[in-house]
mmCIF file of C-alpha atoms and ligand atoms in Angstrom:
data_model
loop_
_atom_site.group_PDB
_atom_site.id
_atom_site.type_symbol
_atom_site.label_atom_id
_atom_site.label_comp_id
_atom_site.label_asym_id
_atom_site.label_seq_id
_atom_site.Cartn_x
_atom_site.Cartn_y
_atom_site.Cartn_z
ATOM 1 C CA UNK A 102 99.777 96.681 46.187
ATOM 2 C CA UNK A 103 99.003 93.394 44.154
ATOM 3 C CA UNK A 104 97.280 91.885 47.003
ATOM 4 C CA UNK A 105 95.430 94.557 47.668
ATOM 5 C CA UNK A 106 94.072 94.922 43.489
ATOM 6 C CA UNK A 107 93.755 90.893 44.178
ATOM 7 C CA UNK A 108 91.540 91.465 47.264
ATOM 8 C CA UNK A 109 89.480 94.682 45.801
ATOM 9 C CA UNK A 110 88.567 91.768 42.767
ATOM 10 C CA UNK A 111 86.656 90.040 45.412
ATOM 11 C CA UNK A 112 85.766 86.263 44.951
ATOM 12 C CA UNK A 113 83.502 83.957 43.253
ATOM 13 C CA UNK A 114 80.860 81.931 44.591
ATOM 14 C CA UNK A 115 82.973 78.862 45.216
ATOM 15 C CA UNK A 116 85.594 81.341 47.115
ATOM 16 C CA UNK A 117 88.316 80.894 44.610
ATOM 17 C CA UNK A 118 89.816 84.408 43.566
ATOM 18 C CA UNK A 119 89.110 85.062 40.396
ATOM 19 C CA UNK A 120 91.561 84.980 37.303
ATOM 20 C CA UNK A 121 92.448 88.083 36.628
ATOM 21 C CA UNK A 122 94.215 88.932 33.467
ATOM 22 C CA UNK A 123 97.832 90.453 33.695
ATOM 23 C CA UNK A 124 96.486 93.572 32.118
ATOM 24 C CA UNK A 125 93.946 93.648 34.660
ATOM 25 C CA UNK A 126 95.928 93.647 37.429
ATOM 26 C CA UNK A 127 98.145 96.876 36.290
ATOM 27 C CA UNK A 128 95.234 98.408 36.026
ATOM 28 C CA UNK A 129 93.471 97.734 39.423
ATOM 29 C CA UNK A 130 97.295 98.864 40.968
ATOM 30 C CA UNK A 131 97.288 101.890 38.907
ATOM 31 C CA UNK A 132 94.218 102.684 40.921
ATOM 32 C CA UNK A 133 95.030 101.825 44.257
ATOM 33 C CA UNK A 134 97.903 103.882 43.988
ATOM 34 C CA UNK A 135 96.262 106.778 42.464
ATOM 35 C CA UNK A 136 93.517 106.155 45.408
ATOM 36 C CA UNK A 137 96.541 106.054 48.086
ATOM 37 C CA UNK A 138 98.240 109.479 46.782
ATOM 38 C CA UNK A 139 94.819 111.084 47.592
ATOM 39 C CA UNK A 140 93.990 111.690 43.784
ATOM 40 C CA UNK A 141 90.379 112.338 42.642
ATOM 41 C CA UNK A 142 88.925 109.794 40.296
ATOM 42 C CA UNK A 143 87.235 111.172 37.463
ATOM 43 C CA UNK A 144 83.852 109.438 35.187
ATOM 44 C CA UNK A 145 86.335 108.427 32.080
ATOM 45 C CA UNK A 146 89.293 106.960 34.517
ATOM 46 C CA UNK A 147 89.245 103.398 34.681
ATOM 47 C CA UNK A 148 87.835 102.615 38.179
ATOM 48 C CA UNK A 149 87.531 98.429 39.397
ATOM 49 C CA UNK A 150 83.787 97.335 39.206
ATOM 50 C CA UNK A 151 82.851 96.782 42.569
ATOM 51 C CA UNK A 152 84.169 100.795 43.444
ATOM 52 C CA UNK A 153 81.714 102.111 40.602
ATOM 53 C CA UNK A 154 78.646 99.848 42.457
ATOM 54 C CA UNK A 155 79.186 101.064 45.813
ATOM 55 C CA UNK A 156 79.344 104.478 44.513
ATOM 56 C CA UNK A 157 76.231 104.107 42.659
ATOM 57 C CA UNK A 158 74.754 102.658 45.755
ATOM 58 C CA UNK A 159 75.980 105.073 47.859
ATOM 59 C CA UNK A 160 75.298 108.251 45.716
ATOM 60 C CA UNK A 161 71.689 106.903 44.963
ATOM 61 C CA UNK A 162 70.321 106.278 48.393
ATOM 62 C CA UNK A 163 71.922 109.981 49.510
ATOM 63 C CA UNK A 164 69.678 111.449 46.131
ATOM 64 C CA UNK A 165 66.779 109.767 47.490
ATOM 65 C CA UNK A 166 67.613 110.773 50.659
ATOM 66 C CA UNK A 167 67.430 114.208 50.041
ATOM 67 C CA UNK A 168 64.122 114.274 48.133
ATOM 68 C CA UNK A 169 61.874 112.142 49.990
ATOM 69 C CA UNK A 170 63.704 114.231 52.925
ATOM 70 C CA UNK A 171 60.873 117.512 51.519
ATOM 71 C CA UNK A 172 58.493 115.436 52.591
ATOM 72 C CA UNK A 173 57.664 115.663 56.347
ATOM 73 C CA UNK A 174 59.247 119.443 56.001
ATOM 74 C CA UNK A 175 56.744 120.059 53.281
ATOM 75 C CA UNK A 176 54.031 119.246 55.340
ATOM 76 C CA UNK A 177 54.376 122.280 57.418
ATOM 77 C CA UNK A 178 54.709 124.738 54.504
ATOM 78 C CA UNK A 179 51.179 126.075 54.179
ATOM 79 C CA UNK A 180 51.032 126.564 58.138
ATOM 80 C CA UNK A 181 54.478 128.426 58.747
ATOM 81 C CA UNK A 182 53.530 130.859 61.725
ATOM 82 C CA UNK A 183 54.473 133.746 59.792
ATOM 83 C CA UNK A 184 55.877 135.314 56.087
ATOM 84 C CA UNK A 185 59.444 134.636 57.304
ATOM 85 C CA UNK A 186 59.508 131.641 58.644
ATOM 86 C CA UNK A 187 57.471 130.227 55.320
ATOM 87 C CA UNK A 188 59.750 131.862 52.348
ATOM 88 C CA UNK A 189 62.950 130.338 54.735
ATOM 89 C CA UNK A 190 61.232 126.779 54.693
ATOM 90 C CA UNK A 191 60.194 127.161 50.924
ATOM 91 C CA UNK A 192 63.790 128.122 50.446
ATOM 92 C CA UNK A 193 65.213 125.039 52.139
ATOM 93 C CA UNK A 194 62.782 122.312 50.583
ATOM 94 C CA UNK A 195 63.659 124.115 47.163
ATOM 95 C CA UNK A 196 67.423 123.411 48.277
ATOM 96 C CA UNK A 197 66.732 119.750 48.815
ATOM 97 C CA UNK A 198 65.408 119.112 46.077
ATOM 98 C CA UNK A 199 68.314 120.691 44.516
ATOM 99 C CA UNK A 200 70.796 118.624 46.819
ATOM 100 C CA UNK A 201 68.682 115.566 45.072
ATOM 101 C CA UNK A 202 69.591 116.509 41.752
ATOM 102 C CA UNK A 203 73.023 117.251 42.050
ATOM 103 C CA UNK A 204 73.635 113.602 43.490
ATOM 104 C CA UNK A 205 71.076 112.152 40.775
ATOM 105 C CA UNK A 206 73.438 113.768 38.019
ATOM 106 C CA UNK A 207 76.825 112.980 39.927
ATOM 107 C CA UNK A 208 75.223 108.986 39.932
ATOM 108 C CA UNK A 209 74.369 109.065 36.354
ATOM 109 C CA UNK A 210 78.006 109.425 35.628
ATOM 110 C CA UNK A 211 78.521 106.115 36.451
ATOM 111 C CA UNK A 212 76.797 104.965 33.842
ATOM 112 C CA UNK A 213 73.370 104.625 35.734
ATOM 113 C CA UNK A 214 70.182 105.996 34.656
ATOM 114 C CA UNK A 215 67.998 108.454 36.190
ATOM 115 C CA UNK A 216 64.931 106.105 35.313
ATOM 116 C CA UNK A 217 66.299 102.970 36.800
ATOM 117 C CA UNK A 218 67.360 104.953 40.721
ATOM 118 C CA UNK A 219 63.846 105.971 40.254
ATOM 119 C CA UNK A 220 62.413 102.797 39.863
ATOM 120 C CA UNK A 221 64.323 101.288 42.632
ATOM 121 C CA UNK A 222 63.283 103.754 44.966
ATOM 122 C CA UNK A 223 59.348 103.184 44.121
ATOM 123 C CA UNK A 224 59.116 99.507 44.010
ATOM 124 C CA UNK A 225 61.437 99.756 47.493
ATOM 125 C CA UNK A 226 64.803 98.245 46.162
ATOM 126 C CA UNK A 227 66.721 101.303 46.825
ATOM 127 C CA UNK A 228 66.724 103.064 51.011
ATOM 128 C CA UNK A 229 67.118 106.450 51.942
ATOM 129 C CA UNK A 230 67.838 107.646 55.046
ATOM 130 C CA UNK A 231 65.273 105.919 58.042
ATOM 131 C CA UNK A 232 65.212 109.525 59.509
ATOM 132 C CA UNK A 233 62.342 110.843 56.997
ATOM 133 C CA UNK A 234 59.760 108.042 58.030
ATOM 134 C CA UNK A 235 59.301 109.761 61.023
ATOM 135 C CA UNK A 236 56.220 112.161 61.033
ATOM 136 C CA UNK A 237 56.373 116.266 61.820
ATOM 137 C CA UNK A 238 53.960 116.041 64.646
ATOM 138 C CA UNK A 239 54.288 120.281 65.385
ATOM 139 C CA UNK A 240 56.066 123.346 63.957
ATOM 140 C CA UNK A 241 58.825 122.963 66.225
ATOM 141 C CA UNK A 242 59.352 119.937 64.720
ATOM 142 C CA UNK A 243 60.743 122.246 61.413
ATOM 143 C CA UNK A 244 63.180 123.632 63.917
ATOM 144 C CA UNK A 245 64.281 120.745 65.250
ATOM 145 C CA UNK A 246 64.689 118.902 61.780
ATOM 146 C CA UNK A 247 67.222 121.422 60.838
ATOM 147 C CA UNK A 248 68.984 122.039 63.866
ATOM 148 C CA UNK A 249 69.886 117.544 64.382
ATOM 149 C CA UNK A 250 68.899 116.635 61.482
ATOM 150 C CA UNK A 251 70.559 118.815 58.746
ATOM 151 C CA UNK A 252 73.033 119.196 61.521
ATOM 152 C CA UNK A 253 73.952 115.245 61.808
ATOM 153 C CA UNK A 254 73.919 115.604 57.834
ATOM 154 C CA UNK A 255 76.673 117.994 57.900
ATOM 155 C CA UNK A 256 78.813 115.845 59.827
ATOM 156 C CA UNK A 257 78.366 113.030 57.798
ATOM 157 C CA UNK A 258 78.587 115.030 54.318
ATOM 158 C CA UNK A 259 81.809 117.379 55.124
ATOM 159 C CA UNK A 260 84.318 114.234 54.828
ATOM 160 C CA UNK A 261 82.116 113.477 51.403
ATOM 161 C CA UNK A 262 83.739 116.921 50.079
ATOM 162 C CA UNK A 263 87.047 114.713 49.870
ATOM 163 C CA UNK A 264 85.241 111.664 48.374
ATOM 164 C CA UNK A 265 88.048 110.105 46.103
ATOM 165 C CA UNK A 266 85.227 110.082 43.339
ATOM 166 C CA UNK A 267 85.459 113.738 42.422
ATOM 167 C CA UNK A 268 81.464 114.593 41.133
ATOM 168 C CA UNK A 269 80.387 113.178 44.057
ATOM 169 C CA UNK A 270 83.074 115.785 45.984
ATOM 170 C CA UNK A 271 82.108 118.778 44.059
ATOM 171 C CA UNK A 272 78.797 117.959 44.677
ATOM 172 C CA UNK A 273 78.952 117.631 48.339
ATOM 173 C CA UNK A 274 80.742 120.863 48.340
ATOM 174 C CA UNK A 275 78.021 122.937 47.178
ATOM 175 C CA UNK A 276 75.059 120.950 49.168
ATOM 176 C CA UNK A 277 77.298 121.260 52.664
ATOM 177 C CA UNK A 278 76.967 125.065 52.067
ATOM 178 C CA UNK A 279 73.609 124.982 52.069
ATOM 179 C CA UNK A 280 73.234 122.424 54.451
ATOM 180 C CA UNK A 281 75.044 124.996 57.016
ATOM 181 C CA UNK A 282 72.356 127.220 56.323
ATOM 182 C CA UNK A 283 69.515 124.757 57.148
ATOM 183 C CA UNK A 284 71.216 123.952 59.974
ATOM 184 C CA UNK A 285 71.622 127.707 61.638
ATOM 185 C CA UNK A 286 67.765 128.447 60.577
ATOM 186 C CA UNK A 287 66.543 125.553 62.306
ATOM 187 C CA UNK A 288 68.344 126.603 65.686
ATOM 188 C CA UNK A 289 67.235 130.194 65.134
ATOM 189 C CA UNK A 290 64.300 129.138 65.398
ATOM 190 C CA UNK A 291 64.217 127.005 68.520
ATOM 191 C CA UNK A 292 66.475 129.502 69.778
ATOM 192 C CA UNK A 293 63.163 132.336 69.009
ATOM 193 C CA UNK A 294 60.586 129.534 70.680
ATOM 194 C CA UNK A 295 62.833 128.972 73.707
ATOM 195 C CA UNK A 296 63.638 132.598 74.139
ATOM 196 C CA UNK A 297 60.571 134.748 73.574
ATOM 197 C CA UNK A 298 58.022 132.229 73.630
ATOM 198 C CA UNK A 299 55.334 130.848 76.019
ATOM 199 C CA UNK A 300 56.156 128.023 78.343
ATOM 200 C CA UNK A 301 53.666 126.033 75.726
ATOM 201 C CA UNK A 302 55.798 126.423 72.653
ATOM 202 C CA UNK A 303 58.968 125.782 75.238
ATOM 203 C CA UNK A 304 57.142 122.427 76.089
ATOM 204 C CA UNK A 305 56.270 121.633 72.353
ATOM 205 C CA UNK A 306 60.645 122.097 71.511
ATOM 206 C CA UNK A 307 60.938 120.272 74.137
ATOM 207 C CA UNK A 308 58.803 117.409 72.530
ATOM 208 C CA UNK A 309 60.217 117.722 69.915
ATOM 209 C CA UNK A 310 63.719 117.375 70.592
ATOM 210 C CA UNK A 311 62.487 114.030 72.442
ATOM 211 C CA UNK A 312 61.401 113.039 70.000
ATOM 212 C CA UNK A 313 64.350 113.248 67.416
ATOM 213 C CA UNK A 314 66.792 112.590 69.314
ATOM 214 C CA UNK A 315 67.538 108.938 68.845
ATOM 215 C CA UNK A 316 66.632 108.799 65.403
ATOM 216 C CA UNK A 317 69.173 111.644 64.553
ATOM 217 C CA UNK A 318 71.630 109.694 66.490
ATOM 218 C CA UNK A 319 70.785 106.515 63.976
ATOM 219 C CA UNK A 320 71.767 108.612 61.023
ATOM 220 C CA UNK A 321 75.036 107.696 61.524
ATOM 221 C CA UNK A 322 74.752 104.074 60.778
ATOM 222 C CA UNK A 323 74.793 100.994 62.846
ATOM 223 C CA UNK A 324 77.735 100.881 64.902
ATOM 224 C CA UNK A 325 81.191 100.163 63.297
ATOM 225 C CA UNK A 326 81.768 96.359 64.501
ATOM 226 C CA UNK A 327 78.030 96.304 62.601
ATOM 227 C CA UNK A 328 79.101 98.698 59.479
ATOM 228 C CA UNK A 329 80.012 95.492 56.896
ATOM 229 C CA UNK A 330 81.023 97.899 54.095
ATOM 230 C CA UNK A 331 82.680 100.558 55.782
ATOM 231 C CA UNK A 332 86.464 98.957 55.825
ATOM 232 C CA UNK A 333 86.529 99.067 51.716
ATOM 233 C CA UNK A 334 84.872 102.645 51.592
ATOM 234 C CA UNK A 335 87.581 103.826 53.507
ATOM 235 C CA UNK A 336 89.906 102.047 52.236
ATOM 236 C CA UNK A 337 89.120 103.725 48.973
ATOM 237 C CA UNK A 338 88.700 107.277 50.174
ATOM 238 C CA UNK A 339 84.782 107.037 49.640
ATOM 239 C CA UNK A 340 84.365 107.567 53.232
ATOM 240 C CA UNK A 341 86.755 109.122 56.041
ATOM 241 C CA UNK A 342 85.460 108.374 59.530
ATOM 242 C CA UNK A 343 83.791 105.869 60.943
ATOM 243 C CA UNK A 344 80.261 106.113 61.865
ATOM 244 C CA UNK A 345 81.001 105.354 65.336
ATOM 245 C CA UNK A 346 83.282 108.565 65.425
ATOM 246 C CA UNK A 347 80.995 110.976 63.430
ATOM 247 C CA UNK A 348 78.087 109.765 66.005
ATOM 248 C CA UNK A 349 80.432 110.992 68.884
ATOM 249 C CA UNK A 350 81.659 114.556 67.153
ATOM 250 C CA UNK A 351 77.832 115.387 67.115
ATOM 251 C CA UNK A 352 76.491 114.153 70.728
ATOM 252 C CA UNK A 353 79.729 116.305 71.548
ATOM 253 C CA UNK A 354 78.555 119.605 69.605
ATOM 254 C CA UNK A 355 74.744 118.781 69.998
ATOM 255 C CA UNK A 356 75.280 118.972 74.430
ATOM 256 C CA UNK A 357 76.933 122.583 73.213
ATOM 257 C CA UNK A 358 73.636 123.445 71.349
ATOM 258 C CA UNK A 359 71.355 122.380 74.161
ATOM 259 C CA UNK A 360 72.692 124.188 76.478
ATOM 260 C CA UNK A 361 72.201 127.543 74.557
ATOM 261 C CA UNK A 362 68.905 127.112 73.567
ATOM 262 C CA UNK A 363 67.605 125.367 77.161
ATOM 263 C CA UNK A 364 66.217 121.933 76.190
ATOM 264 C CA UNK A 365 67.125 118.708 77.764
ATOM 265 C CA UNK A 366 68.731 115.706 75.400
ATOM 266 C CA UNK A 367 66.389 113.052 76.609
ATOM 267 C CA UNK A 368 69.154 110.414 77.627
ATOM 268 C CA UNK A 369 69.962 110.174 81.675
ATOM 269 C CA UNK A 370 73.461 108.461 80.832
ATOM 270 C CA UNK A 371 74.188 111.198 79.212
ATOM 271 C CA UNK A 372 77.463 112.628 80.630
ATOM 272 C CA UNK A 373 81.277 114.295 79.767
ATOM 273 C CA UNK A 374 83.878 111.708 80.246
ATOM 274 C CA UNK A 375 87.270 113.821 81.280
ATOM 275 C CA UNK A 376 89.189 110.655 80.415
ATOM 276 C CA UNK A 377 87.928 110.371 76.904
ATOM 277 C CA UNK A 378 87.597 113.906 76.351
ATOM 278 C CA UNK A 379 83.987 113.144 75.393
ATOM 279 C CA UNK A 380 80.890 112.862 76.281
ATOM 280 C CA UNK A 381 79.324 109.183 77.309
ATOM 281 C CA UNK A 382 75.606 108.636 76.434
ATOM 282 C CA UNK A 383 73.519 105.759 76.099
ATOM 283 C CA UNK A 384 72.656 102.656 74.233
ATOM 284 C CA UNK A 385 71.207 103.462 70.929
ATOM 285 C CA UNK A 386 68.058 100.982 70.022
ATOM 286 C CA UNK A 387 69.095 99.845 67.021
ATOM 287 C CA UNK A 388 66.048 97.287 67.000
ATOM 288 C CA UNK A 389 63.978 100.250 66.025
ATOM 289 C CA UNK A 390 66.640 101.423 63.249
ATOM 290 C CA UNK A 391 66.366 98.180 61.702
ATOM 291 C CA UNK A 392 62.753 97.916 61.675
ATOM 292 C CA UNK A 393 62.555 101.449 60.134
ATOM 293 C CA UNK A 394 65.528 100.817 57.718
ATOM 294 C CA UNK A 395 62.944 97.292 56.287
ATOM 295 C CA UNK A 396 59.664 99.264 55.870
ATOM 296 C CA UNK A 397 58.088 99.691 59.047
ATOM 297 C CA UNK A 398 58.529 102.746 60.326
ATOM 298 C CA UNK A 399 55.636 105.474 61.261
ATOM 299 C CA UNK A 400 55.804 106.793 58.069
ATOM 300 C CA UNK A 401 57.131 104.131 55.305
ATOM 301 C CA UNK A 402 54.057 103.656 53.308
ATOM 302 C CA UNK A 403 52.862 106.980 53.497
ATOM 303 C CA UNK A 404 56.749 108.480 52.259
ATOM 304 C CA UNK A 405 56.944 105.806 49.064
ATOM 305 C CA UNK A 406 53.242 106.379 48.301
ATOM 306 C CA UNK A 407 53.906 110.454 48.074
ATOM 307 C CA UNK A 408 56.696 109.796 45.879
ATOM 308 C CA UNK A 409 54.694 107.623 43.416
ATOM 309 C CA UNK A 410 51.931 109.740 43.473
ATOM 310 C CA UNK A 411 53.810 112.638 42.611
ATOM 311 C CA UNK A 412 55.922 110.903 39.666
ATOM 312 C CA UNK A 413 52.696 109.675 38.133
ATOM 313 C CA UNK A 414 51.234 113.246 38.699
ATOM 314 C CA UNK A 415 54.906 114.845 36.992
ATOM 315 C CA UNK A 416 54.110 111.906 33.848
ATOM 316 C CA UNK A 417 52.390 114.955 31.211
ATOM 317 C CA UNK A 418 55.637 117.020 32.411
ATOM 318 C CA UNK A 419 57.871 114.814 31.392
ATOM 319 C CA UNK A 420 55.688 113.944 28.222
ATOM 320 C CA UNK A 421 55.518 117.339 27.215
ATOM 321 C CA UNK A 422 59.317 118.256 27.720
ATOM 322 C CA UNK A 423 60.067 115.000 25.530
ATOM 323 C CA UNK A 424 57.869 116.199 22.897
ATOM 324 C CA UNK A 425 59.501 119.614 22.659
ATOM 325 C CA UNK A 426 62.839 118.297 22.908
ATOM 326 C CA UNK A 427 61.987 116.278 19.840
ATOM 327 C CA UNK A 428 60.294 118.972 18.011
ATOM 328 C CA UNK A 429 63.115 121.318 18.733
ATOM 329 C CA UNK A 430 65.573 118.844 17.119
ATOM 330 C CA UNK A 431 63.885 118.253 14.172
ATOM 331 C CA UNK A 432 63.134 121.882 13.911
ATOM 332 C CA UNK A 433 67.483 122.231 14.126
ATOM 333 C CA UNK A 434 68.315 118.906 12.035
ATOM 334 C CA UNK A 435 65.506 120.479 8.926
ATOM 335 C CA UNK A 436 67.758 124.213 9.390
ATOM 336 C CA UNK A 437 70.802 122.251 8.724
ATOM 337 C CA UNK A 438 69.393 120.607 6.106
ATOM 338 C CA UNK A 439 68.336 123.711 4.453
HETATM 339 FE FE1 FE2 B 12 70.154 118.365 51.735
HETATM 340 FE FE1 FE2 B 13 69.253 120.138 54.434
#
């Protein structure tokens, strides 16, 4: 246990360890034994530095995630084909932006402020996920979003309801509900389009699901030999499978889902491996996750500038809810007075 706390304290720039006072390192054992029984760590438990700035990382990008994720969804709101299929999308960019502000207040108990993740996500500090700089190109595209995309999300997010950090648990635990949700609406959908539709809105799923294919495969994360931070997340419960093995449960689900609905997965290597007991596909280009991942994907600028925009648009909101606050509490501080 001691070499672990030792390890967990990281070194300093000349690679000595660093001294670490007795006191110190009860503490940092306390924790990795609290972490090894499978207890939940709470805001006001002692937690070693470098845990509380992955979380923060970690919790920040997926609240960014999830609200520059409205974005190419929104687009398609004021041409839904009909009253149904609009109040279900309105529904499920409402519950994103939600999602984002569950994560936003599970972050801030870490002692981080909601103005500062802001600010790092519009001057480009903080990422979200590469997926949502890819543009909606048709309607199917809506369909398609929620069947891989929200549907790779669940994969990744169920093992985050066991997150040893317990807001960010109880907060996954409400958004994988209604991730489920996006995910069945989306295939309903395709399902609809590849059922009762005309061979052009077959051939437009069809486009679309060749389209999002490879980037919903990238959600996962580069590959674990790649994954530099993933050892000490697991190590302390913050994550529970390896990207490599999440990536696999969904290629294995997704073949499921293709053959109901009657698309093709655009990958000819594509193929079920009886000795693995999986399926084999092919080599993922992560040249093009990178490139997205630093700012040059098809729909970077665009993305960052929306968000902007709309915070300096929300400014008077924000303004007037201040000013009311502060009027209120005067208003309560002069009653008590009286
Ligand atoms: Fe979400
Ligand atoms: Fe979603």
């Amino acid at each position: 246990m001691y070499t672990q706390a030792m390890d967990t304290m990281g070194k300093d720039a000349a690679g000595k360890a660093p001294v670490i006072s007795a006191e110190d390192a009860e503490r940092m054992a306390r924790f990795d034994a609290r972490i090894d029984a499978g207890e939940y760590i709470e805001p006001k438990d002692w937690m070693p530095a470098h845990y509380r700035k992955t979380l923060v990382r970690q919790i920040s990008q997926h609240a960014h995630s999830e609200i520059v994720g409205m974005l190419p969804e929104g687009n398609w709101i004021t041409r839904a084909p009909t009253l149904k299929r609009k109040a279900i999308l309105l529904a499920k960019v409402q519950d994103e932006a939600g999602h984002g502000l569950y994560l936003y207040s599970a972050a801030e108990t870490l002692g981080v402020s909601r103005d500062a993740m802001l600010d790092a996500l519009h001057t480009g500090a903080a990422k979200y996920s590469s997926i949502f700089n890819y543009p909606t190109l048709s309607w199917a595209d809506v369909g398609v979003i929620g069947w891989l995309v929200d549907g790779a999300a669940i994969m990744n997010q169920v093992p985050i309801c066991r997150c040893s950090y317990a807001p960010y648990a109880r907060a996954m635990i409400r958004v994988c509900r209604e991730e489920s949700f996006h995910q069945r609406q989306g295939f309903e959908s395709l399902l609809t389009m590849m059922t009762d539709g005309t061979p052009a809105q077959r051939a437009m799923v069809q486009d679309a699901v060749d389209r999002w294919w490879w980037p919903s495969l990238m959600m996962f994360g580069p590959p674990d030999d790649q994954s530099p931070n993933s050892a000490q997340s697991m190590r302390w419960g913050i994550k529970r499978n390896s990207n490599d093995e999440l990536r696999q449960k969904f290629v294995d689900a997704a073949v499921e889902q293709a053959n109901v609905l009657g698309v093709a997965l655009p990958d000819p290597a594509l193929r079920w491996n009886a000795a693995r007991g999986h399926h084999d596909f092919g080599a993922i280009d992560w040249s093009e996750f990178w490139r997205v991942v630093g700012g040059d994907g098809p729909c970077n600028r665009e993305r960052l500038r929306a968000r902007v925009q709309a915070w300096e648009d929300g400014a008077w909101v924000r303004d007037a809810a201040l000013a009311y606050a502060r009027r209120q509490d005067a208003a309560h501080e002069a009653a008590q007075a009286a």
